[in-house]
Coordinates of C-alpha atoms and ligand atoms in Angstrom, one line a residue:
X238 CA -1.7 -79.1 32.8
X239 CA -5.3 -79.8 33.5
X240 CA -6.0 -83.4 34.3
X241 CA -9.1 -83.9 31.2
X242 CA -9.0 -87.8 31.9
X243 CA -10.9 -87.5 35.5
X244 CA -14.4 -86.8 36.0
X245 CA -16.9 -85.9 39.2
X246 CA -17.7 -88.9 41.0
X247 CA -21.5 -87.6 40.8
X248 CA -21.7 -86.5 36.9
X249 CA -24.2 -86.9 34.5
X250 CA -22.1 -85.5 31.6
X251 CA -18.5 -86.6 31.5
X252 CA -16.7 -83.5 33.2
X253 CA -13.6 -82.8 33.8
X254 CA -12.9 -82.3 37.2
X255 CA -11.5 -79.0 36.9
X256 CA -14.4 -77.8 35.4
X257 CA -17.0 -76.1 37.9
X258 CA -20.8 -75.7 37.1
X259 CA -20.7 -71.4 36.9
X260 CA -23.1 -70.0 39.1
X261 CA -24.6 -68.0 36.0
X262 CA -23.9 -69.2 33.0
X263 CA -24.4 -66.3 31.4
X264 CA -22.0 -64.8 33.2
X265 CA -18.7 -63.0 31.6
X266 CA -15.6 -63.9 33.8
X267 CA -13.9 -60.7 33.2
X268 CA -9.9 -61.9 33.3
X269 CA -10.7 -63.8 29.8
X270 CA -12.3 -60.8 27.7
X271 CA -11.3 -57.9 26.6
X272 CA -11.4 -54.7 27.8
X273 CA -14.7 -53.3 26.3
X274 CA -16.5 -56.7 26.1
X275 CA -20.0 -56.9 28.2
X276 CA -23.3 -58.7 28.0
X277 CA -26.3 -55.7 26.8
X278 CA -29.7 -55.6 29.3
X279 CA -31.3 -57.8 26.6
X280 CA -28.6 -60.6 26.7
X281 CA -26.5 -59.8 23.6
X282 CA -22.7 -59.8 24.1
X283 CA -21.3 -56.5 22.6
X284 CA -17.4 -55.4 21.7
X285 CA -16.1 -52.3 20.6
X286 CA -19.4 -51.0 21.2
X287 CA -20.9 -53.5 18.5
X288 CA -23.1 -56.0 19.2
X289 CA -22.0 -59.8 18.1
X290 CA -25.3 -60.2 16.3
X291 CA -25.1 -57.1 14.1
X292 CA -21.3 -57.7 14.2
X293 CA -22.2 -61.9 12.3
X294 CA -25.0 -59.6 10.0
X295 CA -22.0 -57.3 8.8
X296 CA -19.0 -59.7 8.4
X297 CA -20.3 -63.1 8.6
X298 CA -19.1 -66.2 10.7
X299 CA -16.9 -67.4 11.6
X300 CA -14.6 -64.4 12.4
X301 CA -12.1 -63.0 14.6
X302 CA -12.8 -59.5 16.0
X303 CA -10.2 -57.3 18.0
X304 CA -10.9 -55.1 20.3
X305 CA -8.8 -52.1 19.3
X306 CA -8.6 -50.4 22.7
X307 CA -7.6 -53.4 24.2
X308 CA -5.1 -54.3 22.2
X309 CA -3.6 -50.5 22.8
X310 CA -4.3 -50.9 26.4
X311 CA -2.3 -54.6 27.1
X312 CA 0.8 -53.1 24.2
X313 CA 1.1 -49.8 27.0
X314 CA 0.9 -52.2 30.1
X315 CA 3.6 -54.3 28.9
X316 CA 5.6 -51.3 27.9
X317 CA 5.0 -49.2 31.0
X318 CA 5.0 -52.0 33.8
X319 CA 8.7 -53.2 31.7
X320 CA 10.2 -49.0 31.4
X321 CA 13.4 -49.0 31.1
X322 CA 13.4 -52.6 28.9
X323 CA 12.1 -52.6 25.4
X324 CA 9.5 -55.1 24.5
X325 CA 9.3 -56.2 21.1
X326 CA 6.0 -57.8 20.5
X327 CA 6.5 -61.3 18.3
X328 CA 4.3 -60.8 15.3
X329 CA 4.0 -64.6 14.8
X330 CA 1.1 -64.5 17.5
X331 CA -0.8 -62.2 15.6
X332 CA 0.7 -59.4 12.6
X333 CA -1.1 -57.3 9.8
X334 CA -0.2 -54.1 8.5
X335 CA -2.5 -52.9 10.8
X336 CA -1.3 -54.3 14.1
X337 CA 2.2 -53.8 13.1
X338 CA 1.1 -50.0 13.0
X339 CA -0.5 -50.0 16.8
X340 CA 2.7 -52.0 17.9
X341 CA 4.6 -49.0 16.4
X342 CA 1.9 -46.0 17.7
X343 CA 2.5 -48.1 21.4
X344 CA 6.1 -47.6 21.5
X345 CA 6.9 -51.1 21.2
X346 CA 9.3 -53.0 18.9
X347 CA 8.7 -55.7 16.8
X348 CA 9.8 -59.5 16.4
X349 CA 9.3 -61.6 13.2
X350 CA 10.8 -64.6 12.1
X351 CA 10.4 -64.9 8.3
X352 CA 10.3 -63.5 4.8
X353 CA 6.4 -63.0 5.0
X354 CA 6.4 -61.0 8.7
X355 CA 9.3 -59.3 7.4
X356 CA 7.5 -57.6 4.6
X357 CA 4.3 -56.8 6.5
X358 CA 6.3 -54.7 9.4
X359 CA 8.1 -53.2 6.1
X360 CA 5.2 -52.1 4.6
X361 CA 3.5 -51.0 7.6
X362 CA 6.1 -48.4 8.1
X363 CA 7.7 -49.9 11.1
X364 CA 10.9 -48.4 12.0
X365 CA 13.2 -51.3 10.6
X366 CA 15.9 -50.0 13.9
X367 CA 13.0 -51.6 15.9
X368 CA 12.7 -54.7 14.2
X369 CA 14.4 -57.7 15.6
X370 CA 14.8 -60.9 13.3
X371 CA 14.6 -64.7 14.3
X372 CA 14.7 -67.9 12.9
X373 CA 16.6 -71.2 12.5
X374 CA 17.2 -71.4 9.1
X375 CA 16.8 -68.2 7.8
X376 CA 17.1 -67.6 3.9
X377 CA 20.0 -65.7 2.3
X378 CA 16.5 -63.9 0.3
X379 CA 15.7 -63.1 4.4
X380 CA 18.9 -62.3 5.6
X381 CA 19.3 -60.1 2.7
X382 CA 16.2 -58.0 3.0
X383 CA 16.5 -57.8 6.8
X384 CA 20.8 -56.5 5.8
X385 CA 19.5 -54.2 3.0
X386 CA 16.9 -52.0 5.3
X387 CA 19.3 -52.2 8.4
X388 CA 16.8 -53.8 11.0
X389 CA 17.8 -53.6 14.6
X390 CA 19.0 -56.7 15.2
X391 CA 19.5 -60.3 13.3
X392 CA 19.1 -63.5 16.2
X393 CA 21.7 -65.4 14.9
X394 CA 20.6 -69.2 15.5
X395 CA 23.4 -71.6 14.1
X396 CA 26.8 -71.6 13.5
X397 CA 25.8 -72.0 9.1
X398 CA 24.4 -68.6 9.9
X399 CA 26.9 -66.6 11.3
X400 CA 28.9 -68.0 7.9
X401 CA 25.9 -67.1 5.7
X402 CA 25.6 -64.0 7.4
X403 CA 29.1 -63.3 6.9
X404 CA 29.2 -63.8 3.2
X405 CA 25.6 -62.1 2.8
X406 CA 27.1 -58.5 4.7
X407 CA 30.4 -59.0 2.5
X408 CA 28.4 -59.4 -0.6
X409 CA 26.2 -56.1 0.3
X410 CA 29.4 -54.2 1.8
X411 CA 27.8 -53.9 5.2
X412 CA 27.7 -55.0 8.4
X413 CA 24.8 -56.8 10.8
X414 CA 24.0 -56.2 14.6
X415 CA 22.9 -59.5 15.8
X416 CA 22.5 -62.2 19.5
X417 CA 23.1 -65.1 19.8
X418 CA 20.2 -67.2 20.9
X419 CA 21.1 -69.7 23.4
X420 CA 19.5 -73.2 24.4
X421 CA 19.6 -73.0 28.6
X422 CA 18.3 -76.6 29.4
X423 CA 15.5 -74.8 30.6
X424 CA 11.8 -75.6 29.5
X425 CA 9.1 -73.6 30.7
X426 CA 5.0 -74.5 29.7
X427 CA 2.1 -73.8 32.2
X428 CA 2.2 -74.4 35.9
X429 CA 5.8 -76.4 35.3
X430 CA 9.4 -76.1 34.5
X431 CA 12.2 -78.6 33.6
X432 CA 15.9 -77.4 33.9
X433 CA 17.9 -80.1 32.5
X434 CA 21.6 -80.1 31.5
X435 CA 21.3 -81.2 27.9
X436 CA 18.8 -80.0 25.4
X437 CA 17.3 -81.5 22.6
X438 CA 15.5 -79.5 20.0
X439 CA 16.2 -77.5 17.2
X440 CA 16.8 -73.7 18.2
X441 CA 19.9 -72.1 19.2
X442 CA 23.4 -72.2 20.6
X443 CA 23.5 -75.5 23.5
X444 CA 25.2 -73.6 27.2
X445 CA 26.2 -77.1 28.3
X446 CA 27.3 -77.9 25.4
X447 CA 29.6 -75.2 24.8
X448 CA 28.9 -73.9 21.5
X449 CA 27.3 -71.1 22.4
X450 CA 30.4 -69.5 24.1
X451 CA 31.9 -70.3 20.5
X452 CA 29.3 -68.6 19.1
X453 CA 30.0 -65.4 20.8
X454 CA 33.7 -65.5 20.0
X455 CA 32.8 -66.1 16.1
X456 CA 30.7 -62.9 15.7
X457 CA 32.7 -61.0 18.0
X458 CA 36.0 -61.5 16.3
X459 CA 34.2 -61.3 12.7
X460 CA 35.1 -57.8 11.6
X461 CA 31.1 -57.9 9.5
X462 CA 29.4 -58.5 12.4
X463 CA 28.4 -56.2 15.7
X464 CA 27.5 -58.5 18.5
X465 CA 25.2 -57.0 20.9
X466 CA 24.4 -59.7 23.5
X467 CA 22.6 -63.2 24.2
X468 CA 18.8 -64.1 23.6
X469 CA 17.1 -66.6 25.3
X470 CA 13.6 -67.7 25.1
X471 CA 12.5 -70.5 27.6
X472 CA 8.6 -71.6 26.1
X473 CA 5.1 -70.4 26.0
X474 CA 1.5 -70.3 28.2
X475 CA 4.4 -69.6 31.7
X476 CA 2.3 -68.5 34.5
X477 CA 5.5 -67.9 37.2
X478 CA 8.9 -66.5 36.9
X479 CA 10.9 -69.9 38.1
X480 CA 11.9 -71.0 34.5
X481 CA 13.3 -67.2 33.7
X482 CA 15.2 -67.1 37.0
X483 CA 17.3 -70.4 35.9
X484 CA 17.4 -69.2 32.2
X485 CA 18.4 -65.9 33.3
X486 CA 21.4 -67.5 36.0
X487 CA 22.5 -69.4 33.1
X488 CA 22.5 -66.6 30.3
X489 CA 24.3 -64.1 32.9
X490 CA 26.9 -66.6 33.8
X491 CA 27.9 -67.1 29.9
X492 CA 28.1 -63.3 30.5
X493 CA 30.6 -63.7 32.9
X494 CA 32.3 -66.6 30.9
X495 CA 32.6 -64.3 27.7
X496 CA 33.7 -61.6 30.0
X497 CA 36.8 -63.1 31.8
X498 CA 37.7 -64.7 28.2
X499 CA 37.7 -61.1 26.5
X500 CA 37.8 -58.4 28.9
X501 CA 34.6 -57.0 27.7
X502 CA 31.2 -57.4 29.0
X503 CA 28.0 -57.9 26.3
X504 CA 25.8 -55.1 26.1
X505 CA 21.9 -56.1 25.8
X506 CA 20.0 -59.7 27.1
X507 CA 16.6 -61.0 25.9
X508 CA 14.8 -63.1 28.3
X509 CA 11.7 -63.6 25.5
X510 CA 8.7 -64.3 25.5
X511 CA 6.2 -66.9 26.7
X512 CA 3.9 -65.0 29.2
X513 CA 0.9 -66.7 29.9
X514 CA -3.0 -65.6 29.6
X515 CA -6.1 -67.0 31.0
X516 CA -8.2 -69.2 28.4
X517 CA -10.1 -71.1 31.4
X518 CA -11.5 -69.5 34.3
X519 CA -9.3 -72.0 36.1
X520 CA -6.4 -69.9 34.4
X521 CA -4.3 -67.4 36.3
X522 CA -1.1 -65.7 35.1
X523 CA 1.1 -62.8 36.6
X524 CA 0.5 -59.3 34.9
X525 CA 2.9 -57.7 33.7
X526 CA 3.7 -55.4 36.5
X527 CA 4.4 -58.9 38.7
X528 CA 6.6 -60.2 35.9
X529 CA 8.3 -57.0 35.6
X530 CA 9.1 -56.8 39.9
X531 CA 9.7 -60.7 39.6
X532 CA 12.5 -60.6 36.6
X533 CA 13.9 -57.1 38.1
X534 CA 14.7 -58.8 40.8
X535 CA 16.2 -61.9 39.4
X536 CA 18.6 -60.1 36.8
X537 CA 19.7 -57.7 39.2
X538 CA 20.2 -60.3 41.9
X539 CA 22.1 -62.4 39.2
X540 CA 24.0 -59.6 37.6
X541 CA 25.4 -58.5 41.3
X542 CA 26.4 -62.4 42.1
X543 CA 28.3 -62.8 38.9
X544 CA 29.9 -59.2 39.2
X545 CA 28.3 -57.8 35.9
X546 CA 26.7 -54.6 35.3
X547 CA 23.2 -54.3 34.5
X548 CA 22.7 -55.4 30.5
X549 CA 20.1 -53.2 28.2
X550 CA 17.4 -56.0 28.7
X551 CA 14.8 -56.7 26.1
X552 CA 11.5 -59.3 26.2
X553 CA 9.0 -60.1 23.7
X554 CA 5.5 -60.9 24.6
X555 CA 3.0 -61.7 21.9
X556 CA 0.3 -63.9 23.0
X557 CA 0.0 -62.2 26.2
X558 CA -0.6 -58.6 24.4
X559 CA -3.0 -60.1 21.3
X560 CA -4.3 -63.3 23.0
X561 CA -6.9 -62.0 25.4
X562 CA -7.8 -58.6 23.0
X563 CA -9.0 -61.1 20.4
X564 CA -12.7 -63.1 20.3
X565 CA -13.9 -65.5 17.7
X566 CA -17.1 -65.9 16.7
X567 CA -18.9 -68.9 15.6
X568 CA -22.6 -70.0 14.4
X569 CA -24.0 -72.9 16.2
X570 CA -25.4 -75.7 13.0
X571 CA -26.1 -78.8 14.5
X572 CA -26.8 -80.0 18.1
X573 CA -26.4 -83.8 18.7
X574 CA -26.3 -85.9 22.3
X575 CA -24.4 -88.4 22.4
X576 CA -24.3 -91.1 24.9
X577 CA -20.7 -92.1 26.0
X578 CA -21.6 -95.0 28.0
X579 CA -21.9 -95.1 31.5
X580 CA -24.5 -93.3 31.7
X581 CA -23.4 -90.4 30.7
X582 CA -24.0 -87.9 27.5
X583 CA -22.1 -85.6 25.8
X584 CA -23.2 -82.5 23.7
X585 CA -21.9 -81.9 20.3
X586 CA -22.4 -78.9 19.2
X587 CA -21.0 -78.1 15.9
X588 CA -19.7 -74.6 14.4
X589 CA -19.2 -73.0 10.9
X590 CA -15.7 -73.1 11.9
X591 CA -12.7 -75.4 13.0
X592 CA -9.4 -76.9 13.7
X593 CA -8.5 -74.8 10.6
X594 CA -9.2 -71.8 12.1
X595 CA -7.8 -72.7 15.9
X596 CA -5.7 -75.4 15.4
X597 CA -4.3 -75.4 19.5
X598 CA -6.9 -77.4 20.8
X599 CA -5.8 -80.3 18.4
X600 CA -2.0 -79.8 18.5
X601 CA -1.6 -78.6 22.1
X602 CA -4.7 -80.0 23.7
X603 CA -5.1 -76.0 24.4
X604 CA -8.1 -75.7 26.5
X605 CA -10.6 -72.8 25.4
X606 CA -13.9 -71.7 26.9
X607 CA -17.0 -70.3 25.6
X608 CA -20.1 -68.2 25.9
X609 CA -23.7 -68.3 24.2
X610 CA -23.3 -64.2 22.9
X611 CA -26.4 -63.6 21.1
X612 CA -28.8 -64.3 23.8
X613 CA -28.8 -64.8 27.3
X614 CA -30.6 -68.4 28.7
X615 CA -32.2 -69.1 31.6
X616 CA -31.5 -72.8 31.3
X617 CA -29.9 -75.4 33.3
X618 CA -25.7 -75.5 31.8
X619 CA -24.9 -78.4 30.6
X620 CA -21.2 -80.0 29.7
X621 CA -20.5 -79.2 26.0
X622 CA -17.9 -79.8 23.5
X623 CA -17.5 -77.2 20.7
X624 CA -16.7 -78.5 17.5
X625 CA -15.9 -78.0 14.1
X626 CA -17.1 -78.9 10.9
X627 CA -14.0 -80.3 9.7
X628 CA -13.0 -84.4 8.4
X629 CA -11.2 -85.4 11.9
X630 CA -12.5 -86.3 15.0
X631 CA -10.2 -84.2 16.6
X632 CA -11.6 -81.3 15.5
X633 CA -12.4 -79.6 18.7
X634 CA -12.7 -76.0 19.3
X635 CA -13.6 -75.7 23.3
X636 CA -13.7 -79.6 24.8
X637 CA -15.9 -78.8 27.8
X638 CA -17.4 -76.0 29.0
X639 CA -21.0 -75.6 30.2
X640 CA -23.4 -73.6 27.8
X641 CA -27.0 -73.3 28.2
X642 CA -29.1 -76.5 28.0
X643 CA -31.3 -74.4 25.4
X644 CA -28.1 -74.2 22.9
X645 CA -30.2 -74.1 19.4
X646 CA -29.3 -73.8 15.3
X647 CA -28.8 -70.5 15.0
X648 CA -27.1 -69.4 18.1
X649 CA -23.5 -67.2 18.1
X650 CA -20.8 -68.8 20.0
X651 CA -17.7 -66.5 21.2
X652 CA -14.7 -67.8 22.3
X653 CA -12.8 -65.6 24.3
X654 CA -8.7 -65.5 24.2
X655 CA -8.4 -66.5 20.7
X656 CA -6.4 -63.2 19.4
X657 CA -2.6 -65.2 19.1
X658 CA -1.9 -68.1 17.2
X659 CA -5.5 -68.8 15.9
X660 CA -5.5 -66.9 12.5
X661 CA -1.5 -66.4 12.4
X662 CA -1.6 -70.7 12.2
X663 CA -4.9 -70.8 10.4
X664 CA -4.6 -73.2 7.5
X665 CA -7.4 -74.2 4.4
X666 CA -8.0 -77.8 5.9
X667 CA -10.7 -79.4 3.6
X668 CA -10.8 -75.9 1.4
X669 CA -12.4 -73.8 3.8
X670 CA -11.6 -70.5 2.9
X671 CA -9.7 -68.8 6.4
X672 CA -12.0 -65.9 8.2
X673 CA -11.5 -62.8 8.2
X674 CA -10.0 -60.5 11.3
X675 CA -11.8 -56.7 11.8
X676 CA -10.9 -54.5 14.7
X677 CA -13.5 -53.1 16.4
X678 CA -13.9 -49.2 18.6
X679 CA -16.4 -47.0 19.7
X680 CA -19.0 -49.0 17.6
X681 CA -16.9 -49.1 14.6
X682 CA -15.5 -51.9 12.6
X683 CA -12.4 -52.1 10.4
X684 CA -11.7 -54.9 8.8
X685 CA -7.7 -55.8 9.3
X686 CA -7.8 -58.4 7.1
X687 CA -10.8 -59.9 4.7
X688 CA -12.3 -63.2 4.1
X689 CA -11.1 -65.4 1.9
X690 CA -13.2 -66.7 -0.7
X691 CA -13.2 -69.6 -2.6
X692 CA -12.0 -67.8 -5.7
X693 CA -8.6 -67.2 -3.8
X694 CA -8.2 -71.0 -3.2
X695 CA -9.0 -71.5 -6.9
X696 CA -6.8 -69.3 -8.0
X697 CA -4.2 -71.0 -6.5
X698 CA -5.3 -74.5 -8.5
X699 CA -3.4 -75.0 -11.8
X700 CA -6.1 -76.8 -13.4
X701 CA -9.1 -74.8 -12.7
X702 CA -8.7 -72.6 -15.4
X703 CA -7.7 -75.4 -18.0
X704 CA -11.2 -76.7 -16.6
X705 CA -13.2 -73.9 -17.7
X706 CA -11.7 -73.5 -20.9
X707 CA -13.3 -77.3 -21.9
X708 CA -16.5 -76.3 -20.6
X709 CA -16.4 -73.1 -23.0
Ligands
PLP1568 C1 7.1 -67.6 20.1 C2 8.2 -66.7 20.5 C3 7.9 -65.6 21.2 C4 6.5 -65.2 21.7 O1 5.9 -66.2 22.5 P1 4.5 -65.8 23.2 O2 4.2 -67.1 23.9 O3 3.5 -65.4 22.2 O4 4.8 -64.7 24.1 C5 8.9 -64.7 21.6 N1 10.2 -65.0 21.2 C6 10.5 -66.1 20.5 C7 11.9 -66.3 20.1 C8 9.5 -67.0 20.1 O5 9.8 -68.1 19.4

């Protein structure tokens, strides 16, 4: 984690200490944009071939924009760097029709986790053999749509489900191929792991505490159910592969475990998802290629030590693949200084957007950075906090970065890495209708999914309509 609470001894503007005054501040540090992202001779920041101002002219502010290419590009690095594995990509960082289509076109799989994600990757077309299903409290409505198209595989996350389950493939004559997700004691966040025995949260079958060996012997004796394996998924933003080698020990020896108690060895482990991506400069994950050598290496060495063979192994990146191909793009409205005692000042500068269209920065304390993209400046940076225009102080979008001093009403704002888990957890805080998301290539724009508008919000209210009828 970044330490926000210090600040240079010789500041001006309260700084973090992490942050460093860029050399050029118009600068675009190329790990945190996309692939086709650049800065034009005059100063604009382009994408897909578009520029950001023509881009605001065609679809507004705010919005997310996707860069289609590298989207493609990140889905075939994943896929190619883990050959051999199958990656499913977790549609709760990011899904539409649209991306559940490129997901499909990349030769990946798919993971969703509810009713909603569910039916997009149905009607995409997705190949439901391909789709794998998660959640801890799944609906017999879910269960029975994921039973009735036959997708790939059902992670089974209690023991209420394996019953439900049970009575759901009876009901519907059939039969469900499904893991068991397991708690490891291990969890992983940026820069730092914890491996404890006991675990306290909601999701999965406990190792330690022994129910998820009874898990396995449920579904495998259950003459409805096929079980395939184990699934473990350790946390989110990982940099390093220490967290999966401990989950991946502890998986392999409930492998061993299941196999000396039945004679037969499990065919398929998940190691899931949680591959980190740079939103800082300061920022610096493993690609996919070093993940892939790194966790290799620790099955392998795991499976030879516990005398198993080599399981069909699975992952499932999502922010990794979406995060960094995604931008979002805001309009600077007001500009305000103001003096945090001291000595020192801080700039507010507020956007037509908000924690209700990145809500990280305010439930994770996610860090985010940003660029002036509709002009270049040749101005002195100065500390800055984005923010939104929402009713809560902590409505922070980026909560220091240096922008140009000349920073106006007016000005577009991108913020880079904000593909996953910005729109997918967007909400209508305050009735601000969510923005949209277009794609963008070769100086074309597609828009994957539109703006909401007030008249959607209002047609969710009862009353409005009784309203208008007494005005008539
Ligand atoms: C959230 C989640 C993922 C994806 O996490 P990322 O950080 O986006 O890679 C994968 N698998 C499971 C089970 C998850 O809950």
């Amino acid at each position: 984690m970044h330490v926000a609470g210090s600040l240079h001894a010789d500041a001006t503007t309260p700084a973090p200490v992490w942050l460093t005054r860029p050399e050029d501040v118009n600068a675009l540090t190329a790990k945190l944009w996309s692939e086709t992202v650049e800065r034009d001779p005059d100063g604009v920041v382009s994408v897909g071939g578009i520029r950001v101002t023509e881009l605001a002219e065609q679809v507004g502010t705010p919005a997310y924009v996707i860069d289609e290419v590298d989207f493609r590009k990140r889905a075939r690095d994943w896929r190619e760097a883990f050959t051999g594995w199958t990656v499913y990509y977790a549609g709760k960082s990011f899904l539409c029709t649209t991306i559940a289509r490129w997901v499909g076109q990349e030769g990946l799989s798919l993971d969703v986790c509810s009713m909603g994600e569910l039916t997009v990757a149905l009607l995409a077309g997705f190949e439901p053999a391909r789709i794998g299903m998660h959640g801890n409290n799944k609906s017999d409505a879910e269960l029975r749509l994921a039973l009735a198209h036959g997708v790939g595989r059902i992670i089974v996350d209690s023991s209420d489900e394996i019953t439900r389950l049970e009575r759901l493939c009876a009901e519907l004559d059939t039969t469900a191929r499904v893991m068991i997700r397991v708690t490891t004691g291990v969890e992983a966040h940026t820069h730092e792991y914890i491996a404890t025995a006991h675990e306290d949260q909601k999701f999965g079958f406990s190792i330690a505490g022994g129910q998820a060996l009874v898990g396995l012997f449920r579904c495998h004796h259950s003459p409805r159910l096929e079980l395939l394996g184990i699934h473990s998924h350790i946390g989110s933003q990982i940099f390093d592969t220490n967290g999966f080698e401990v989950a991946a020990r502890r998986t392999l020896k409930l492998f061993a475990q299941f196999k000396e108690a039945t004679g037969i060895e499990l065919a398929e482990l998940d190691l899931g998802g949680g591959f980190g991506i740079a939103y800082i400069k300061e920022d610096t994950p493993a690609t996919p290629a070093e993940l892939a050598a790194g966790l290799r290496e620790i099955v392998e060495h795991e499976c030879t030590a516990f005398g198993l063979n080599l399981p069909a192994m699975s992952i499932e990146p999502g922010r990794a693949i979406v995060g960094p191909s995604g931008l979002a793009l805001y309009r600077v409205g007001t500009i305000k200084p103001v003096d945090v005692g001291g000595g020192l000042s801080r700039r507010y500068i507020s956007v037509d957007g908000g924690m209700s269209d990145n809500i990280r920065p305010a439930l994770y304390a996610a860090e985010y950075s940003a660029t002036l993209a509709s002009r270049s400046s040749a101005a002195e940076p100065v500390v800055s906090r984005v923010v939104g225009l929402h009713c809560e102080g902590g409505d922070i979008l980026v909560r220091d970065e240096f922008l140009p001093g000349d920073i106006t009403i007016g000005d577009l704002i991108a913020v880079p890495a904000a593909g996953a888990y910005s729109r997918s957890m967007a909400s209508n805080y305050n009735h601000v209708p969510r923005p949209p998301v277009v794609s963008v290539r070769d100086g074309k724009v597609r828009t994957m999914l539109r703006r909401e508008t007030l008249d959607d919000l209002l047609a969710l209210d009862a009353g409005a309509a009784e309203n208008e009828e007494q005005n008539d």
